[in-house]
Amino acid sequence: MAVRVQTEDFDAGAEIARLRAANPAVGAVASFIGVARDVNDGATVATLTLEHYPGMTERALEDIVAQARARWEVLDILVVHRVGELRPLDQIVLVAVTSAHRGEAFAACEFVMDYLKTEAPFWKRETTPGGSRWVDARLSDADARARWDEREAHE
């Protein structure tokens, strides 16, 4: 398991290659890459600045990864999340999961991303033609996270 919060960009291919290297038990790799967009809530976005609390953010991400590992049979999970000023097309986050089978990898990857969006202490500020604005949490992110609680209640 690895969790990193960094200002530098990442090479998703190299990160995934390292994650699965020399482990013949890996039968599946699922990954997600979040990318900065040029439009949000109807406004053009010139920059997106991500802020966090060092230490607290990493602990929150580690907790999310531990929850995923407890729910699914995965071999490894990697989360790389950038902070600082980003521009449209810049990579923001990488979540990669290895497992023996694709179902476990897909589910764990989606779970980590859904929980990250609602539970990790990141704050987003956008620069638009109208000035700088903080980005509010989206109801759709809360709904995506809530469905995991519903699934667990039915299991």
mmCIF file of C-alpha atoms in Angstrom:
data_model
loop_
_atom_site.group_PDB
_atom_site.id
_atom_site.type_symbol
_atom_site.label_atom_id
_atom_site.label_comp_id
_atom_site.label_asym_id
_atom_site.label_seq_id
_atom_site.Cartn_x
_atom_site.Cartn_y
_atom_site.Cartn_z
ATOM 1 C CA MET A 1 0.000 0.000 0.000
ATOM 2 C CA ALA A 2 1.280 3.435 -0.880
ATOM 3 C CA VAL A 3 -0.239 6.863 -0.412
ATOM 4 C CA ARG A 4 1.480 10.021 -1.630
ATOM 5 C CA VAL A 5 0.433 13.656 -1.677
ATOM 6 C CA GLN A 6 2.721 15.726 -3.880
ATOM 7 C CA THR A 7 3.017 18.818 -6.030
ATOM 8 C CA GLU A 8 4.878 17.040 -8.853
ATOM 9 C CA ASP A 9 3.144 15.338 -11.748
ATOM 10 C CA PHE A 10 3.219 11.536 -11.912
ATOM 11 C CA ASP A 11 3.781 8.970 -14.653
ATOM 12 C CA ALA A 12 0.744 6.704 -14.361
ATOM 13 C CA GLY A 13 2.293 3.963 -16.506
ATOM 14 C CA ALA A 14 5.467 3.857 -14.429
ATOM 15 C CA GLU A 15 3.474 3.949 -11.169
ATOM 16 C CA ILE A 16 1.286 1.030 -12.262
ATOM 17 C CA ALA A 17 4.296 -0.928 -13.532
ATOM 18 C CA ARG A 18 5.971 -0.556 -10.114
ATOM 19 C CA LEU A 19 2.768 -1.567 -8.348
ATOM 20 C CA ARG A 20 2.497 -4.872 -10.193
ATOM 21 C CA ALA A 21 6.197 -5.579 -10.679
ATOM 22 C CA ALA A 22 7.439 -9.051 -9.850
ATOM 23 C CA ASN A 23 4.140 -10.225 -8.363
ATOM 24 C CA PRO A 24 2.882 -13.216 -10.369
ATOM 25 C CA ALA A 25 -0.324 -13.288 -8.286
ATOM 26 C CA VAL A 26 -1.538 -10.103 -10.031
ATOM 27 C CA GLY A 27 -4.249 -11.013 -12.505
ATOM 28 C CA ALA A 28 -5.923 -7.620 -12.706
ATOM 29 C CA VAL A 29 -5.032 -3.953 -12.461
ATOM 30 C CA ALA A 30 -7.763 -1.319 -12.249
ATOM 31 C CA SER A 31 -6.906 2.342 -12.256
ATOM 32 C CA PHE A 32 -8.466 5.779 -12.310
ATOM 33 C CA ILE A 33 -6.820 9.063 -13.261
ATOM 34 C CA GLY A 34 -8.567 12.318 -12.386
ATOM 35 C CA VAL A 35 -7.746 15.259 -14.649
ATOM 36 C CA ALA A 36 -8.328 19.007 -14.224
ATOM 37 C CA ARG A 37 -11.075 20.344 -16.512
ATOM 38 C CA ASP A 38 -11.330 23.720 -18.204
ATOM 39 C CA VAL A 39 -14.991 24.311 -17.243
ATOM 40 C CA ASN A 40 -16.871 23.856 -13.969
ATOM 41 C CA ASP A 41 -20.366 25.009 -13.052
ATOM 42 C CA GLY A 42 -20.655 26.910 -16.323
ATOM 43 C CA ALA A 43 -17.464 28.948 -15.926
ATOM 44 C CA THR A 44 -14.117 28.644 -17.665
ATOM 45 C CA VAL A 45 -11.437 27.493 -15.229
ATOM 46 C CA ALA A 46 -7.910 28.836 -15.743
ATOM 47 C CA THR A 47 -6.372 27.188 -12.663
ATOM 48 C CA LEU A 48 -7.390 24.816 -9.903
ATOM 49 C CA THR A 49 -5.533 25.093 -6.609
ATOM 50 C CA LEU A 50 -5.722 22.142 -4.229
ATOM 51 C CA GLU A 51 -4.887 22.669 -0.571
ATOM 52 C CA HIS A 52 -4.596 20.096 2.226
ATOM 53 C CA TYR A 53 -3.408 19.520 5.779
ATOM 54 C CA PRO A 54 -0.110 17.601 5.579
ATOM 55 C CA GLY A 55 -0.174 14.515 7.742
ATOM 56 C CA MET A 56 -3.937 14.591 8.228
ATOM 57 C CA THR A 57 -4.567 14.103 4.524
ATOM 58 C CA GLU A 58 -2.192 11.151 4.246
ATOM 59 C CA ARG A 59 -3.760 9.506 7.312
ATOM 60 C CA ALA A 60 -7.242 9.928 5.822
ATOM 61 C CA LEU A 61 -6.108 8.370 2.537
ATOM 62 C CA GLU A 62 -4.408 5.500 4.377
ATOM 63 C CA ASP A 63 -7.641 4.864 6.284
ATOM 64 C CA ILE A 64 -9.647 4.762 3.042
ATOM 65 C CA VAL A 65 -7.154 2.302 1.540
ATOM 66 C CA ALA A 66 -7.335 0.142 4.696
ATOM 67 C CA GLN A 67 -11.141 0.064 4.416
ATOM 68 C CA ALA A 68 -10.893 -1.076 0.795
ATOM 69 C CA ARG A 69 -8.380 -3.777 1.707
ATOM 70 C CA ALA A 70 -10.733 -5.034 4.427
ATOM 71 C CA ARG A 71 -13.684 -5.257 1.992
ATOM 72 C CA TRP A 72 -12.011 -6.822 -1.052
ATOM 73 C CA GLU A 73 -9.276 -9.323 -1.736
ATOM 74 C CA VAL A 74 -6.733 -6.999 -3.267
ATOM 75 C CA LEU A 75 -2.985 -7.365 -3.466
ATOM 76 C CA ASP A 76 -1.989 -3.708 -3.414
ATOM 77 C CA ILE A 77 -3.413 -0.192 -3.686
ATOM 78 C CA LEU A 78 -1.691 3.024 -4.707
ATOM 79 C CA VAL A 79 -3.060 6.550 -4.289
ATOM 80 C CA VAL A 80 -1.119 9.538 -5.635
ATOM 81 C CA HIS A 81 -2.836 12.910 -5.183
ATOM 82 C CA ARG A 82 -1.443 16.234 -6.309
ATOM 83 C CA VAL A 83 -1.767 19.561 -4.504
ATOM 84 C CA GLY A 84 -0.879 23.093 -5.491
ATOM 85 C CA GLU A 85 -1.812 24.981 -8.627
ATOM 86 C CA LEU A 86 -2.986 22.886 -11.575
ATOM 87 C CA ARG A 87 -4.137 23.823 -15.057
ATOM 88 C CA PRO A 88 -6.683 22.161 -17.334
ATOM 89 C CA LEU A 89 -5.406 18.772 -18.584
ATOM 90 C CA ASP A 90 -3.075 18.354 -15.575
ATOM 91 C CA GLN A 91 -3.401 15.054 -13.746
ATOM 92 C CA ILE A 92 -4.815 15.383 -10.239
ATOM 93 C CA VAL A 93 -5.112 11.886 -8.808
ATOM 94 C CA LEU A 94 -4.178 8.295 -9.540
ATOM 95 C CA VAL A 95 -5.831 5.342 -7.833
ATOM 96 C CA ALA A 96 -4.501 1.928 -8.872
ATOM 97 C CA VAL A 97 -5.467 -1.460 -7.458
ATOM 98 C CA THR A 98 -4.002 -4.907 -8.096
ATOM 99 C CA SER A 99 -5.769 -8.163 -7.357
ATOM 100 C CA ALA A 100 -6.073 -11.680 -8.654
ATOM 101 C CA HIS A 101 -9.413 -10.927 -10.334
ATOM 102 C CA ARG A 102 -10.903 -7.897 -12.089
ATOM 103 C CA GLY A 103 -14.090 -7.628 -10.024
ATOM 104 C CA GLU A 104 -12.189 -7.066 -6.805
ATOM 105 C CA ALA A 105 -9.847 -4.562 -8.464
ATOM 106 C CA PHE A 106 -12.674 -2.568 -10.103
ATOM 107 C CA ALA A 107 -14.762 -2.419 -6.925
ATOM 108 C CA ALA A 108 -11.865 -1.428 -4.676
ATOM 109 C CA CYS A 109 -10.668 1.244 -7.125
ATOM 110 C CA GLU A 110 -14.122 2.803 -7.385
ATOM 111 C CA PHE A 111 -14.614 2.644 -3.601
ATOM 112 C CA VAL A 112 -11.293 4.392 -2.916
ATOM 113 C CA MET A 113 -12.102 7.168 -5.379
ATOM 114 C CA ASP A 114 -15.651 7.652 -4.057
ATOM 115 C CA TYR A 115 -14.439 7.841 -0.455
ATOM 116 C CA LEU A 116 -11.497 10.062 -1.383
ATOM 117 C CA LYS A 117 -13.881 12.629 -2.909
ATOM 118 C CA THR A 118 -15.890 12.906 0.317
ATOM 119 C CA GLU A 119 -13.568 11.900 3.177
ATOM 120 C CA ALA A 120 -10.093 13.197 2.330
ATOM 121 C CA PRO A 121 -9.350 16.737 3.563
ATOM 122 C CA PHE A 122 -8.661 18.581 0.304
ATOM 123 C CA TRP A 123 -9.921 22.060 -0.521
ATOM 124 C CA LYS A 124 -10.297 23.292 -4.102
ATOM 125 C CA ARG A 125 -10.153 26.864 -5.333
ATOM 126 C CA GLU A 126 -10.722 27.772 -8.975
ATOM 127 C CA THR A 127 -9.626 30.838 -10.885
ATOM 128 C CA THR A 128 -12.304 31.877 -13.385
ATOM 129 C CA PRO A 129 -12.936 35.037 -15.446
ATOM 130 C CA GLY A 130 -15.163 36.158 -12.558
ATOM 131 C CA GLY A 131 -12.378 35.770 -10.000
ATOM 132 C CA SER A 132 -11.327 33.127 -7.501
ATOM 133 C CA ARG A 133 -13.910 30.819 -5.895
ATOM 134 C CA TRP A 134 -13.934 27.850 -3.553
ATOM 135 C CA VAL A 135 -15.453 24.660 -4.963
ATOM 136 C CA ASP A 136 -18.294 23.232 -2.909
ATOM 137 C CA ALA A 137 -18.743 19.508 -2.386
ATOM 138 C CA ARG A 138 -21.017 17.905 -4.968
ATOM 139 C CA LEU A 139 -24.168 16.061 -4.009
ATOM 140 C CA SER A 140 -23.300 13.457 -6.646
ATOM 141 C CA ASP A 141 -20.056 12.667 -4.768
ATOM 142 C CA ALA A 142 -21.978 12.156 -1.525
ATOM 143 C CA ASP A 143 -24.474 9.927 -3.357
ATOM 144 C CA ALA A 144 -21.651 7.844 -4.850
ATOM 145 C CA ARG A 145 -20.121 7.353 -1.405
ATOM 146 C CA ALA A 146 -23.484 6.544 0.215
ATOM 147 C CA ARG A 147 -24.142 3.634 -2.114
ATOM 148 C CA TRP A 148 -21.184 1.776 -0.553
ATOM 149 C CA ASP A 149 -22.857 2.056 2.853
ATOM 150 C CA GLU A 150 -26.092 0.755 1.309
ATOM 151 C CA ARG A 151 -24.240 -2.201 -0.256
ATOM 152 C CA GLU A 152 -22.616 -3.037 3.077
ATOM 153 C CA ALA A 153 -25.983 -2.932 4.850
ATOM 154 C CA HIS A 154 -27.386 -5.464 2.373
ATOM 155 C CA GLU A 155 -24.419 -7.846 2.567
#
